[in-house]
Amino acid sequence: MRTDAFALRHIGPRENDLPEMLKAIGAADMDQLIYETIPNDIRLKAPLDLEPAMTEYEFLNHIRKLGTKNKVFSSYIGLGYHAAIVPAVIQRNIFENPGWYTAYTPYQAEIAQGRLEAILNYQTVVIELTGMEIANASLLDESTAAAEAMALLFDVRTRDQKKNNSNKFFVSEEILPQTLSVLQTRSTPIGIELVVGNHETFDFSSDFFGAMLQYPGKHGQIHDYAGFIAKAKQNEIKTAVAADILSLVKLVSPGEMGADVVVGTTQRFGIPLGYGGPHAAFFATKEEYKRSMPGRIIGVTQDANGNRALRMALQTREQHIKRDKATSNICTAQVLLAVMAGMYAVYHGPKGLKYIAEKVHASAVTTAEALNKLGVYQTNSAFFDTIMLKADAQKVKAIAERQEVNFYYPDLETVQIAFNETTSSENINKIIRIFAEATGKDAVEITELESHNSFGDHMERKSTFLQHDVFNSYHSESALMRYIKKLERKDLSLNHSMISLGSCTMKLNAAAEMLPLSMGIWNNIHPFAPLDQAEGYQIMLKKLEQQLNVVTGFAGTTLQPNSGAQGEYAGLMVIRAYHLSRGDDHRNVCLIPSSAHGTNPASAAMAGMTIVVTKTLENGNVDVEDLRAKAIEHKDNLSCLMVTYPSTHGVYESAIREITQIIHDNGGQVYMDGANMNAQVGLTNPATIGADVCHLNLHKTFAIPHGGGGPGVGPICVASHLVPFLPTNPVIPTGGNNPITAISAAPWGSALVCLISYGYICMLGAEGLTNATKYAILNANYIKTKLEEHYPILYTGECNRAAHEMILDCRSFKQNGIEVSDIAKRLMDYGFHAPTVSFPVAGTLMVEPTESEDLSELDRFCDAMISIRKEIEASNADDHNNVLKNAPHTLAMLTSDTWTMPYTREQAAFPLEYIAENKFWPSVRRVDDAFGDRNLICSCAPIEAYM
């Protein structure tokens, strides 16, 4: 056994398991299996052109050495990003803990109660600091959250505004530059006209439906927006405020001023800078807009015993349901980061947050006064953490960078300094010395901070916040560590058992890939730091782009989109820009097969496209003749086709090259959804099947952990003719030579977690990547063979093979009174997370084992599914008191003095022998979604308060 081969550790089945597995599926060898699974005409003819695989030891040495090329300066650039202290207890017990970072989105609430409570804490922090009524479980970054706010306000226009086509959206010139760029991207295709200007001279005409303000402004100035918001309200104009979360500890909240939506980032609540991400954005609004709110909301409900339970509320917002009617395609939150930010507030509590905010403000005030004495004058009349100074910017910059300090320089005569939680008296004195040298004067030493505020009594927050017990109980490390562990024990993650979610690719997130994220040389770089300070990042990101080009067969990549849905949108916007560059502004028809991911039509709608749905055949394949007819019908206006490959039904369609050729023959482009890329890498690729652009889910195929619902990364790879249109950033230019405006806030999106995918590719190499794909296909077909006697397999390829996933048809079990959701809940008693429920076909389970699961785990899962099948057979439609309908079974049920069930306690909790060795106990019984939606509570207040 080659102990230093990473592929040996990543891929689950052992070499001596292969004969047994191949025999079970009826293949002589792996080559035969692959030949019978993937159409030969799309197979790659040569291995991937990648460097030889590194060992884990070599990779970690490489990444440390590469990281030394980054220069970690003290950055006071601000612009929405600030150095923050990650409490060690949170770093060790959440950020570095697979019990938290390998969990999936909490669709199965009964085995996600810990994560759900942590997110509920986060929502409470956001609601109370913003002064709003409802908040969601996080969004991707501040800029995209602002774009979601604009879309919400557009969606909730009055009847008269819609009738009169009021489509103007005012944006304060104080807005962060990256946010303005994202607003420009999102507004144009859906017919919103942005008007940027001074909020003090805004005319409030009836052409406007909404306005966006920054609080404090991008240069640090604090404005009292109460008058503006009141006047806007009189004119039926709704207002969104992008707010700094830490400043709201000290300042009057936007909710108290009357805002309709408040957005921002919680990065400075204990999240590393990470060269731009991932960070959890927040989104808060009024309860009346809850049905238009993007993303996910965690709500309080009750379980089958009437006990308090949590779950995702109002799930119709999930875009696989809303499809082209969606106002947002954000199916991804930043849950791991939201959990960390929420725990930061739990750890510090309201008093601790006040101490931190007051220290930050005092640092700004003290420095401003000291510089004033040097003749360097501060121009903001009211500020929280950011001061604007009149000085020779070039001279100051030269001295500052010699001292390893970054300021922000808006123009040649202005220097901007944003203070943060890490700023010490020593840092302040260093800043003063820099300006003393620039002015040729003697520096004055600061020994203590000034305590008065700069913004006057009328702007100081008087309202209380975070009075709940959870924010006032866990201030010692022991207490917080135990609270985190208590929540972790309620959640089923990959560190307990396989999570066989079809289309979600829950593979191993190797420790060697994760370790660099904790290194200060990687996680403490500001996204707008000068490029020469991020040389290590630049080398790594460019190398990752090249690796993804090789894997996809394409010419260019952008890593900016920070979720799969963002990648879809970016791909469509690049196609749109390509057509516009050729004068084809009429090309706006997007063909989408009816089997497509729900994010596809949502993304197309957001990109301003007209959606035409094409039919799917009974065998699950695209109806080529219907597609051909519709492509010809719309050939004058055809923009693109969105297609998933292998199909959402888990099949490599042999007609794929014919399909893509039809689109090209009729003037369109082909967008390939990369959700199933784990079945392509090394064996075929999007370029070979005829696509022009694809997005990749790095949190699926390339090993970034799902983190309980985020972070994700969704880069797009494009053919050479689309490279010029890849997105840019207004602060640090990126992308092509004719780029679209920004897709996400940071130049390279969630750059920190790109280290994971870089490590994954470097350590697997060409052979390892290809073998990962082969073993994913092997594992899927092994499960298919084991289960097909017990569950009908809905779709297979021409040789009766599955791709890397398959659909189990559970619809016939209705005659036994059993729904697919009963199977999902019963699997919890067996220690497994359910496969994907009712997608892409209602009443089914979609199973994807990934290459990381070994034979014994595959067998355990199959044994559980076969055992459940026997339980289904023993059920009947008139009996609602059976082991499936009552699942999951909690420890409280099993240890109760009374047991009235018509089956034994052992049947309930230990239906198979292996379970007793490693029992996972769901912490609540089956949750009541309808009750929670009727009684929507999304914060930490006790349920009794609302009854």
Coordinates of C-alpha atoms in Angstrom, one line a residue, residues 280-502:
A280 CA -22.0 35.6 5.7
A281 CA -24.2 38.5 4.4
F282 CA -27.3 39.4 6.3
F283 CA -30.7 40.4 5.0
A284 CA -33.5 41.8 7.2
T285 CA -36.8 43.2 6.3
K286 CA -40.4 43.6 7.4
E287 CA -42.6 40.6 8.0
E288 CA -45.0 41.8 5.3
Y289 CA -42.3 41.1 2.7
K290 CA -41.5 37.5 3.9
R291 CA -43.0 35.9 0.8
S292 CA -40.7 37.9 -1.5
M293 CA -37.6 37.5 0.7
P294 CA -34.6 35.7 -0.9
G295 CA -32.8 32.8 0.6
R296 CA -33.7 30.6 3.6
I297 CA -35.4 31.4 6.9
I298 CA -35.1 29.3 10.0
G299 CA -38.3 29.2 12.0
V300 CA -39.7 27.8 15.2
T301 CA -42.3 25.1 15.1
Q302 CA -43.3 22.0 17.1
D303 CA -42.7 18.3 16.7
A304 CA -45.1 15.3 16.8
N305 CA -45.2 15.5 20.6
G306 CA -45.8 19.3 20.6
N307 CA -42.3 20.1 21.7
R308 CA -40.3 23.0 20.3
A309 CA -38.5 22.3 17.1
L310 CA -36.8 24.3 14.4
R311 CA -36.8 23.9 10.6
M312 CA -36.5 25.9 7.4
A313 CA -39.6 28.0 7.1
L314 CA -41.6 29.0 4.0
Q315 CA -39.7 26.5 1.8
T316 CA -41.6 27.7 -1.3
R317 CA -38.9 30.3 -1.6
E318 CA -36.5 27.4 -2.6
Q319 CA -36.1 27.9 -6.3
H320 CA -36.6 24.3 -7.4
I321 CA -40.3 25.1 -6.6
K322 CA -40.6 28.7 -7.8
R323 CA -38.4 28.1 -11.0
D324 CA -39.0 30.9 -13.6
K325 CA -41.3 32.8 -11.1
A326 CA -38.4 33.2 -8.7
T327 CA -37.3 36.7 -7.9
S328 CA -34.0 35.3 -6.7
N329 CA -31.8 32.3 -7.6
I330 CA -30.1 32.3 -4.2
C331 CA -30.3 28.7 -3.1
T332 CA -27.1 29.1 -1.2
A333 CA -26.5 30.7 2.2
Q334 CA -23.1 31.0 4.0
V335 CA -24.2 28.9 6.9
L336 CA -20.8 27.9 8.4
L337 CA -19.9 31.6 8.5
A338 CA -23.3 32.6 9.8
V339 CA -22.9 30.1 12.6
M340 CA -19.5 31.5 13.5
A341 CA -20.8 35.1 13.5
G342 CA -23.8 34.1 15.6
M343 CA -21.4 32.3 18.1
Y344 CA -19.3 35.4 18.2
A345 CA -22.3 37.3 19.4
V346 CA -23.2 34.5 21.9
Y347 CA -19.6 34.5 23.2
H348 CA -19.3 38.3 23.6
G349 CA -22.9 39.1 24.5
P350 CA -24.3 42.6 24.3
K351 CA -21.8 44.0 26.8
G352 CA -18.8 42.5 25.0
L353 CA -20.1 43.8 21.6
K354 CA -20.4 47.3 23.2
Y355 CA -16.9 47.1 24.5
I356 CA -15.6 46.1 21.0
A357 CA -17.6 48.8 19.2
E358 CA -16.6 51.5 21.7
K359 CA -12.9 50.5 21.4
V360 CA -13.1 50.7 17.6
H361 CA -14.8 54.1 17.7
A362 CA -12.4 55.4 20.3
S363 CA -9.4 54.3 18.2
A364 CA -10.8 56.4 15.3
V365 CA -11.5 59.4 17.5
T366 CA -8.1 59.3 19.2
T367 CA -6.2 59.0 15.9
A368 CA -8.2 61.8 14.3
E369 CA -7.5 64.1 17.2
A370 CA -3.8 63.2 17.2
L371 CA -3.5 63.8 13.4
N372 CA -5.3 67.1 13.7
K373 CA -2.5 68.3 16.0
L374 CA -0.1 67.4 13.1
G375 CA -2.1 69.6 10.8
V376 CA -3.6 66.6 9.0
Y377 CA -7.3 67.4 9.1
Q378 CA -10.2 64.9 9.4
T379 CA -13.2 65.9 7.3
N380 CA -16.1 63.6 8.4
S381 CA -18.4 65.5 10.7
A382 CA -19.7 62.2 12.2
F383 CA -18.1 58.8 11.9
F384 CA -17.9 55.4 13.6
D385 CA -14.7 53.7 12.5
T386 CA -13.5 55.5 9.4
I387 CA -11.8 58.8 9.1
M388 CA -11.1 60.9 5.9
L389 CA -7.9 62.9 6.0
K390 CA -6.6 65.6 3.7
A391 CA -3.0 64.7 2.9
D392 CA -0.5 63.9 0.1
A393 CA -1.8 60.4 -0.7
Q394 CA 1.2 59.3 -2.8
K395 CA 3.7 60.5 -0.1
V396 CA 1.7 58.8 2.7
K397 CA 1.3 55.6 0.7
A398 CA 5.0 55.2 0.1
I399 CA 5.8 55.6 3.8
A400 CA 2.9 53.5 5.0
E401 CA 3.8 50.5 2.7
R402 CA 7.4 50.7 3.9
Q403 CA 5.9 50.2 7.4
E404 CA 3.6 47.4 6.1
V405 CA 0.5 49.4 6.5
N406 CA -2.4 49.7 4.0
F407 CA -4.7 52.7 3.9
Y408 CA -7.3 53.5 1.3
Y409 CA -6.6 56.4 -1.1
P410 CA -9.8 57.7 -2.9
D411 CA -7.8 60.4 -4.7
L412 CA -4.4 62.1 -4.6
E413 CA -5.3 64.4 -1.7
T414 CA -7.3 62.0 0.5
V415 CA -6.3 59.2 2.8
Q416 CA -9.0 57.0 4.4
I417 CA -8.4 54.9 7.5
A418 CA -10.9 52.3 8.7
F419 CA -10.2 51.0 12.3
N420 CA -11.1 47.5 13.4
E421 CA -11.2 45.2 16.4
T422 CA -7.5 44.3 16.1
T423 CA -6.3 47.9 16.3
S424 CA -4.1 48.4 19.3
S425 CA -2.5 51.5 20.9
E426 CA 0.8 50.4 19.2
N427 CA -1.0 50.4 15.8
I428 CA -2.4 53.9 16.4
N429 CA 1.1 55.2 17.3
K430 CA 2.5 53.6 14.2
I431 CA -0.2 55.4 12.1
I432 CA 0.6 58.7 13.7
R433 CA 4.3 58.2 13.0
I434 CA 3.6 57.6 9.4
F435 CA 1.8 60.9 9.1
A436 CA 4.4 62.7 11.2
E437 CA 7.1 61.5 8.7
A438 CA 4.9 62.6 5.8
T439 CA 4.4 66.1 7.3
G440 CA 8.0 66.5 8.7
K441 CA 6.7 66.9 12.2
D442 CA 7.2 65.2 15.5
A443 CA 4.8 62.4 16.4
V444 CA 3.0 62.6 19.8
E445 CA 2.8 59.3 21.7
I446 CA -0.8 58.1 22.5
T447 CA -1.1 56.3 25.8
E448 CA -4.9 56.0 26.2
L449 CA -8.0 56.2 24.0
E450 CA -10.4 59.1 23.9
S451 CA -13.8 58.0 25.1
H452 CA -16.2 60.6 23.7
N453 CA -18.3 59.9 20.5
S454 CA -18.1 61.7 17.3
F455 CA -21.7 61.5 16.1
G456 CA -23.7 63.2 18.8
D457 CA -26.4 62.1 21.2
H458 CA -29.2 62.0 18.6
M459 CA -27.5 59.3 16.6
E460 CA -26.5 57.1 19.6
R461 CA -28.4 53.9 20.0
K462 CA -30.7 53.9 23.1
S463 CA -32.5 50.7 22.4
T464 CA -31.4 47.4 24.0
F465 CA -30.4 44.3 22.1
L466 CA -29.6 40.6 22.7
Q467 CA -31.3 40.3 26.0
H468 CA -32.1 36.6 25.5
D469 CA -30.4 34.0 27.8
V470 CA -28.3 32.5 25.0
F471 CA -26.4 35.8 24.5
N472 CA -25.8 36.2 28.3
S473 CA -24.8 32.7 29.4
Y474 CA -21.7 31.4 27.5
H475 CA -19.0 33.9 28.1
S476 CA -16.3 31.5 29.4
E477 CA -14.5 29.3 27.0
S478 CA -15.7 26.2 28.9
A479 CA -19.3 27.3 28.7
L480 CA -19.2 28.1 25.0
M481 CA -17.2 24.9 24.1
R482 CA -19.9 22.8 25.8
Y483 CA -22.7 24.8 24.2
I484 CA -21.2 24.3 20.7
K485 CA -20.7 20.5 21.5
K486 CA -24.3 20.3 22.7
L487 CA -25.5 21.6 19.3
E488 CA -23.1 19.6 17.3
R489 CA -24.4 16.3 18.9
K490 CA -27.8 17.1 17.4
D491 CA -26.6 17.2 13.8
L492 CA -25.8 14.3 11.4
S493 CA -22.8 15.2 9.3
L494 CA -20.3 13.3 7.1
N495 CA -18.2 12.5 10.2
H496 CA -21.0 10.1 11.3
S497 CA -22.1 8.4 8.0
M498 CA -22.4 8.8 4.3
I499 CA -24.8 11.5 3.0
S500 CA -26.0 10.1 -0.3
L501 CA -27.7 13.2 -1.7
G502 CA -28.2 13.0 -5.4

